[in-house]
């Protein structure tokens, strides 16, 4: 959703930016961000009990992958985000992750076929 360009935004948005800069009054909040397409997912988390025993729990969450760039930064980042976590990668790191994910999935599929 396109909103009016705020006075603090000196340059035009990158083509991938959603253009929605509402609620970015604080300096740390000012950034370009692509549209987030959320999908439901199950994630497994490690939970350490007070006894020291470790459990793995599966919890439902929502995930999205977005491009982000703080105002004044030279390069955008690729962010994997959930309702409670955020991991930001360089574009090169995201490409590497994509390659590694494909490689692991291929090996898993090959093992299932063999």
GROMACS .gro file of N, CA and C in nm:
model
  342
    1UNK      N    1   0.084  -0.117   0.000
    1UNK     CA    2   0.000   0.000   0.000
    1UNK      C    3   0.089   0.124   0.000
    2UNK      N    4   0.075   0.207  -0.100
    2UNK     CA    5   0.154   0.328  -0.114
    2UNK      C    6   0.099   0.438  -0.024
    3UNK      N    7   0.186   0.500   0.055
    3UNK     CA    8   0.145   0.612   0.138
    3UNK      C    9   0.221   0.735   0.091
    4UNK      N   10   0.183   0.851   0.143
    4UNK     CA   11   0.252   0.974   0.105
    4UNK      C   12   0.397   0.968   0.151
    5UNK      N   13   0.485   1.019   0.069
    5UNK     CA   14   0.629   1.017   0.099
    5UNK      C   15   0.658   1.109   0.217
    6UNK      N   16   0.719   1.055   0.324
    6UNK     CA   17   0.748   1.138   0.441
    6UNK      C   18   0.857   1.242   0.412
    7UNK      N   19   0.857   1.352   0.485
    7UNK     CA   20   0.953   1.461   0.464
    7UNK      C   21   1.096   1.415   0.486
    8UNK      N   22   1.119   1.318   0.578
    8UNK     CA   23   1.255   1.274   0.609
    8UNK      C   24   1.315   1.185   0.500
    9UNK      N   25   1.233   1.137   0.408
    9UNK     CA   26   1.281   1.046   0.304
    9UNK      C   27   1.335   1.129   0.188
   10UNK      N   28   1.467   1.148   0.185
   10UNK     CA   29   1.531   1.236   0.087
   10UNK      C   30   1.542   1.174  -0.052
   11UNK      N   31   1.551   1.041  -0.061
   11UNK     CA   32   1.567   0.975  -0.190
   11UNK      C   33   1.446   0.887  -0.218
   12UNK      N   34   1.430   0.855  -0.344
   12UNK     CA   35   1.319   0.769  -0.383
   12UNK      C   36   1.343   0.627  -0.333
   13UNK      N   37   1.236   0.554  -0.319
   13UNK     CA   38   1.244   0.415  -0.274
   13UNK      C   39   1.301   0.326  -0.384
   14UNK      N   40   1.372   0.218  -0.346
   14UNK     CA   41   1.411   0.117  -0.447
   14UNK      C   42   1.285   0.054  -0.506
   15UNK      N   43   1.298  -0.003  -0.624
   15UNK     CA   44   1.181  -0.058  -0.692
   15UNK      C   45   1.112  -0.168  -0.612
   16UNK      N   46   1.185  -0.239  -0.526
   16UNK     CA   47   1.126  -0.350  -0.450
   16UNK      C   48   1.057  -0.303  -0.322
   17UNK      N   49   1.071  -0.176  -0.285
   17UNK     CA   50   1.011  -0.124  -0.160
   17UNK      C   51   0.860  -0.114  -0.174
   18UNK      N   52   0.788  -0.149  -0.069
   18UNK     CA   53   0.642  -0.140  -0.070
   18UNK      C   54   0.595   0.005  -0.069
   19UNK      N   55   0.682   0.098  -0.030
   19UNK     CA   56   0.646   0.239  -0.025
   19UNK      C   57   0.569   0.280   0.098
   20UNK      N   58   0.545   0.187   0.187
   20UNK     CA   59   0.469   0.216   0.309
   20UNK      C   60   0.567   0.254   0.420
   21UNK      N   61   0.579   0.382   0.447
   21UNK     CA   62   0.671   0.432   0.550
   21UNK      C   63   0.596   0.489   0.670
   22UNK      N   64   0.468   0.457   0.682
   22UNK     CA   65   0.390   0.501   0.797
   22UNK      C   66   0.447   0.438   0.924
   23UNK      N   67   0.447   0.512   1.033
   23UNK     CA   68   0.493   0.460   1.161
   23UNK      C   69   0.644   0.453   1.173
   24UNK      N   70   0.716   0.524   1.087
   24UNK     CA   71   0.862   0.522   1.091
   24UNK      C   72   0.917   0.657   1.139
   25UNK      N   73   0.861   0.708   1.246
   25UNK     CA   74   0.906   0.836   1.298
   25UNK      C   75   1.043   0.827   1.364
   26UNK      N   76   1.072   0.715   1.432
   26UNK     CA   77   1.200   0.697   1.498
   26UNK      C   78   1.308   0.662   1.395
   27UNK      N   79   1.429   0.715   1.414
   27UNK     CA   80   1.538   0.691   1.320
   27UNK      C   81   1.563   0.543   1.296
   28UNK      N   82   1.559   0.462   1.402
   28UNK     CA   83   1.587   0.319   1.389
   28UNK      C   84   1.479   0.244   1.312
   29UNK      N   85   1.360   0.301   1.302
   29UNK     CA   86   1.249   0.236   1.231
   29UNK      C   87   1.247   0.268   1.082
   30UNK      N   88   1.325   0.366   1.040
   30UNK     CA   89   1.319   0.412   0.902
   30UNK      C   90   1.394   0.318   0.809
   31UNK      N   91   1.315   0.253   0.724
   31UNK     CA   92   1.374   0.157   0.632
   31UNK      C   93   1.284   0.134   0.513
   32UNK      N   94   1.344   0.083   0.408
   32UNK     CA   95   1.269   0.034   0.293
   32UNK      C   96   1.243  -0.115   0.320
   33UNK      N   97   1.125  -0.160   0.283
   33UNK     CA   98   1.090  -0.300   0.305
   33UNK      C   99   1.000  -0.348   0.193
   34UNK      N  100   1.028  -0.467   0.144
   34UNK     CA  101   0.942  -0.524   0.041
   34UNK      C  102   0.812  -0.572   0.105
   35UNK      N  103   0.717  -0.603   0.022
   35UNK     CA  104   0.590  -0.657   0.070
   35UNK      C  105   0.615  -0.794   0.134
   36UNK      N  106   0.557  -0.816   0.249
   36UNK     CA  107   0.572  -0.944   0.319
   36UNK      C  108   0.458  -1.037   0.280
   37UNK      N  109   0.494  -1.155   0.233
   37UNK     CA  110   0.396  -1.259   0.202
   37UNK      C  111   0.414  -1.366   0.308
   38UNK      N  112   0.324  -1.371   0.404
   38UNK     CA  113   0.335  -1.462   0.519
   38UNK      C  114   0.275  -1.597   0.484
   39UNK      N  115   0.337  -1.703   0.537
   39UNK     CA  116   0.280  -1.837   0.523
   39UNK      C  117   0.291  -1.908   0.658
   40UNK      N  118   0.193  -1.995   0.687
   40UNK     CA  119   0.198  -2.071   0.812
   40UNK      C  120   0.303  -2.180   0.802
   41UNK      N  121   0.373  -2.204   0.911
   41UNK     CA  122   0.479  -2.305   0.911
   41UNK      C  123   0.492  -2.364   1.050
   42UNK      N  124   0.544  -2.486   1.056
   42UNK     CA  125   0.580  -2.547   1.183
   42UNK      C  126   0.730  -2.534   1.201
   43UNK      N  127   0.771  -2.493   1.320
   43UNK     CA  128   0.915  -2.485   1.350
   43UNK      C  129   0.942  -2.567   1.475
   44UNK      N  130   1.062  -2.622   1.479
   44UNK     CA  131   1.100  -2.701   1.596
   44UNK      C  132   1.200  -2.620   1.677
   45UNK      N  133   1.170  -2.607   1.805
   45UNK     CA  134   1.256  -2.529   1.894
   45UNK      C  135   1.308  -2.617   2.006
   46UNK      N  136   1.426  -2.583   2.051
   46UNK     CA  137   1.489  -2.653   2.162
   46UNK      C  138   1.444  -2.585   2.291
   47UNK      N  139   1.398  -2.665   2.384
   47UNK     CA  140   1.349  -2.614   2.511
   47UNK      C  141   1.425  -2.685   2.624
   48UNK      N  142   1.493  -2.606   2.708
   48UNK     CA  143   1.567  -2.662   2.821
   48UNK      C  144   1.483  -2.642   2.946
   49UNK      N  145   1.449  -2.752   3.011
   49UNK     CA  146   1.368  -2.747   3.133
   49UNK      C  147   1.456  -2.710   3.253
   50UNK      N  148   1.397  -2.662   3.361
   50UNK     CA  149   1.475  -2.629   3.481
   50UNK      C  150   1.561  -2.746   3.531
   51UNK      N  151   1.517  -2.867   3.503
   51UNK     CA  152   1.593  -2.986   3.544
   51UNK      C  153   1.718  -3.006   3.458
   52UNK      N  154   1.728  -2.931   3.348
   52UNK     CA  155   1.838  -2.949   3.256
   52UNK      C  156   1.804  -3.039   3.139
   53UNK      N  157   1.690  -3.106   3.149
   53UNK     CA  158   1.646  -3.194   3.041
   53UNK      C  159   1.610  -3.110   2.917
   54UNK      N  160   1.648  -3.163   2.802
   54UNK     CA  161   1.622  -3.092   2.677
   54UNK      C  162   1.507  -3.158   2.602
   55UNK      N  163   1.413  -3.076   2.561
   55UNK     CA  164   1.301  -3.122   2.479
   55UNK      C  165   1.303  -3.044   2.349
   56UNK      N  166   1.252  -3.107   2.247
   56UNK     CA  167   1.231  -3.037   2.120
   56UNK      C  168   1.081  -3.027   2.103
   57UNK      N  169   1.034  -2.904   2.084
   57UNK     CA  170   0.891  -2.882   2.070
   57UNK      C  171   0.862  -2.824   1.932
   58UNK      N  172   0.752  -2.865   1.874
   58UNK     CA  173   0.709  -2.814   1.744
   58UNK      C  174   0.598  -2.713   1.770
   59UNK      N  175   0.616  -2.594   1.715
   59UNK     CA  176   0.518  -2.488   1.737
   59UNK      C  177   0.478  -2.426   1.603
   60UNK      N  178   0.350  -2.392   1.591
   60UNK     CA  179   0.307  -2.323   1.468
   60UNK      C  180   0.352  -2.177   1.472
   61UNK      N  181   0.387  -2.126   1.357
   61UNK     CA  182   0.425  -1.985   1.346
   61UNK      C  183   0.390  -1.938   1.206
   62UNK      N  184   0.417  -1.813   1.178
   62UNK     CA  185   0.407  -1.760   1.043
   62UNK      C  186   0.544  -1.709   1.003
   63UNK      N  187   0.578  -1.726   0.876
   63UNK     CA  188   0.709  -1.685   0.827
   63UNK      C  189   0.694  -1.597   0.704
   64UNK      N  190   0.797  -1.517   0.681
   64UNK     CA  191   0.804  -1.435   0.562
   64UNK      C  192   0.949  -1.409   0.528
   65UNK      N  193   0.976  -1.390   0.400
   65UNK     CA  194   1.108  -1.349   0.354
   65UNK      C  195   1.089  -1.213   0.288
   66UNK      N  196   1.166  -1.115   0.334
   66UNK     CA  197   1.152  -0.978   0.281
   66UNK      C  198   1.289  -0.918   0.253
   67UNK      N  199   1.291  -0.817   0.169
   67UNK     CA  200   1.409  -0.735   0.149
   67UNK      C  201   1.395  -0.614   0.242
   68UNK      N  202   1.503  -0.578   0.309
   68UNK     CA  203   1.503  -0.461   0.397
   68UNK      C  204   1.631  -0.381   0.376
   69UNK      N  205   1.618  -0.251   0.394
   69UNK     CA  206   1.735  -0.163   0.385
   69UNK      C  207   1.709  -0.041   0.472
   70UNK      N  208   1.787  -0.028   0.577
   70UNK     CA  209   1.775   0.089   0.664
   70UNK      C  210   1.809   0.213   0.582
   71UNK      N  211   1.741   0.322   0.609
   71UNK     CA  212   1.768   0.447   0.540
   71UNK      C  213   1.913   0.486   0.568
   72UNK      N  214   1.986   0.515   0.463
   72UNK     CA  215   2.127   0.553   0.477
   72UNK      C  216   2.224   0.438   0.457
   73UNK      N  217   2.176   0.314   0.460
   73UNK     CA  218   2.264   0.200   0.434
   73UNK      C  219   2.284   0.184   0.284
   74UNK      N  220   2.399   0.130   0.248
   74UNK     CA  221   2.433   0.116   0.106
   74UNK      C  222   2.371  -0.007   0.041
   75UNK      N  223   2.351  -0.112   0.119
   75UNK     CA  224   2.301  -0.235   0.057
   75UNK      C  225   2.178  -0.286   0.130
   76UNK      N  226   2.089  -0.350   0.055
   76UNK     CA  227   1.975  -0.415   0.118
   76UNK      C  228   2.016  -0.549   0.179
   77UNK      N  229   1.932  -0.600   0.267
   77UNK     CA  230   1.950  -0.729   0.330
   77UNK      C  231   1.828  -0.814   0.300
   78UNK      N  232   1.842  -0.944   0.311
   78UNK     CA  233   1.730  -1.037   0.297
   78UNK      C  234   1.699  -1.088   0.437
   79UNK      N  235   1.574  -1.071   0.478
   79UNK     CA  236   1.537  -1.108   0.614
   79UNK      C  237   1.439  -1.225   0.613
   80UNK      N  238   1.469  -1.325   0.694
   80UNK     CA  239   1.377  -1.434   0.722
   80UNK      C  240   1.316  -1.398   0.857
   81UNK      N  241   1.187  -1.381   0.860
   81UNK     CA  242   1.123  -1.333   0.982
   81UNK      C  243   1.004  -1.419   1.022
   82UNK      N  244   0.984  -1.429   1.153
   82UNK     CA  245   0.866  -1.493   1.210
   82UNK      C  246   0.801  -1.391   1.302
   83UNK      N  247   0.700  -1.435   1.376
   83UNK     CA  248   0.636  -1.343   1.469
   83UNK      C  249   0.728  -1.302   1.584
   84UNK      N  250   0.839  -1.375   1.605
   84UNK     CA  251   0.926  -1.343   1.719
   84UNK      C  252   1.075  -1.340   1.687
   85UNK      N  253   1.113  -1.376   1.565
   85UNK     CA  254   1.256  -1.384   1.531
   85UNK      C  255   1.283  -1.319   1.397
   86UNK      N  256   1.407  -1.271   1.383
   86UNK     CA  257   1.449  -1.207   1.258
   86UNK      C  258   1.594  -1.244   1.232
   87UNK      N  259   1.620  -1.296   1.113
   87UNK     CA  260   1.757  -1.324   1.069
   87UNK      C  261   1.777  -1.246   0.941
   88UNK      N  262   1.878  -1.159   0.940
   88UNK     CA  263   1.907  -1.078   0.821
   88UNK      C  264   2.037  -1.126   0.757
   89UNK      N  265   2.030  -1.152   0.627
   89UNK     CA  266   2.145  -1.201   0.550
   89UNK      C  267   2.179  -1.102   0.440
   90UNK      N  268   2.307  -1.098   0.403
   90UNK     CA  269   2.345  -1.023   0.285
   90UNK      C  270   2.282  -1.092   0.164
   91UNK      N  271   2.267  -1.023   0.052
   91UNK     CA  272   2.216  -1.093  -0.067
   91UNK      C  273   2.302  -1.214  -0.104
   92UNK      N  274   2.434  -1.202  -0.088
   92UNK     CA  275   2.522  -1.315  -0.116
   92UNK      C  276   2.496  -1.429  -0.019
   93UNK      N  277   2.476  -1.396   0.108
   93UNK     CA  278   2.445  -1.499   0.207
   93UNK      C  279   2.312  -1.567   0.179
   94UNK      N  280   2.213  -1.490   0.132
   94UNK     CA  281   2.083  -1.548   0.097
   94UNK      C  282   2.096  -1.642  -0.023
   95UNK      N  283   2.178  -1.602  -0.121
   95UNK     CA  284   2.201  -1.692  -0.236
   95UNK      C  285   2.268  -1.821  -0.191
   96UNK      N  286   2.363  -1.809  -0.101
   96UNK     CA  287   2.432  -1.928  -0.049
   96UNK      C  288   2.335  -2.017   0.028
   97UNK      N  289   2.250  -1.955   0.110
   97UNK     CA  290   2.149  -2.031   0.183
   97UNK      C  291   2.056  -2.103   0.087
   98UNK      N  292   2.012  -2.035  -0.018
   98UNK     CA  293   1.926  -2.097  -0.118
   98UNK      C  294   1.994  -2.219  -0.179
   99UNK      N  295   2.122  -2.206  -0.215
   99UNK     CA  296   2.199  -2.317  -0.271
   99UNK      C  297   2.211  -2.432  -0.171
  100UNK      N  298   2.245  -2.399  -0.047
  100UNK     CA  299   2.263  -2.503   0.056
  100UNK      C  300   2.132  -2.574   0.087
  101UNK      N  301   2.021  -2.498   0.093
  101UNK     CA  302   1.890  -2.560   0.116
  101UNK      C  303   1.856  -2.657   0.003
  102UNK      N  304   1.877  -2.614  -0.120
  102UNK     CA  305   1.848  -2.701  -0.234
  102UNK      C  306   1.934  -2.826  -0.230
  103UNK      N  307   2.061  -2.810  -0.192
  103UNK     CA  308   2.152  -2.923  -0.185
  103UNK      C  309   2.107  -3.024  -0.078
  104UNK      N  310   2.073  -2.974   0.040
  104UNK     CA  311   2.027  -3.063   0.148
  104UNK      C  312   1.898  -3.134   0.108
  105UNK      N  313   1.804  -3.062   0.050
  105UNK     CA  314   1.677  -3.123   0.010
  105UNK      C  315   1.698  -3.229  -0.098
  106UNK      N  316   1.787  -3.202  -0.192
  106UNK     CA  317   1.818  -3.301  -0.296
  106UNK      C  318   1.876  -3.428  -0.234
  107UNK      N  319   1.971  -3.412  -0.140
  107UNK     CA  320   2.029  -3.531  -0.074
  107UNK      C  321   1.923  -3.607   0.005
  108UNK      N  322   1.832  -3.536   0.070
  108UNK     CA  323   1.725  -3.604   0.144
  108UNK      C  324   1.633  -3.682   0.050
  109UNK      N  325   1.599  -3.620  -0.062
  109UNK     CA  326   1.512  -3.686  -0.161
  109UNK      C  327   1.583  -3.806  -0.223
  110UNK      N  328   1.713  -3.792  -0.251
  110UNK     CA  329   1.790  -3.903  -0.307
  110UNK      C  330   1.795  -4.020  -0.209
  111UNK      N  331   1.808  -3.990  -0.081
  111UNK     CA  332   1.811  -4.095   0.021
  111UNK      C  333   1.677  -4.167   0.029
  112UNK      N  334   1.568  -4.094   0.012
  112UNK     CA  335   1.435  -4.154   0.015
  112UNK      C  336   1.414  -4.246  -0.107
  113UNK      N  337   1.474  -4.210  -0.219
  113UNK     CA  338   1.458  -4.289  -0.342
  113UNK      C  339   1.547  -4.412  -0.343
  114UNK      N  340   1.656  -4.407  -0.263
  114UNK     CA  341   1.756  -4.514  -0.270
  114UNK      C  342   1.724  -4.623  -0.177
   0.00000   0.00000   0.00000
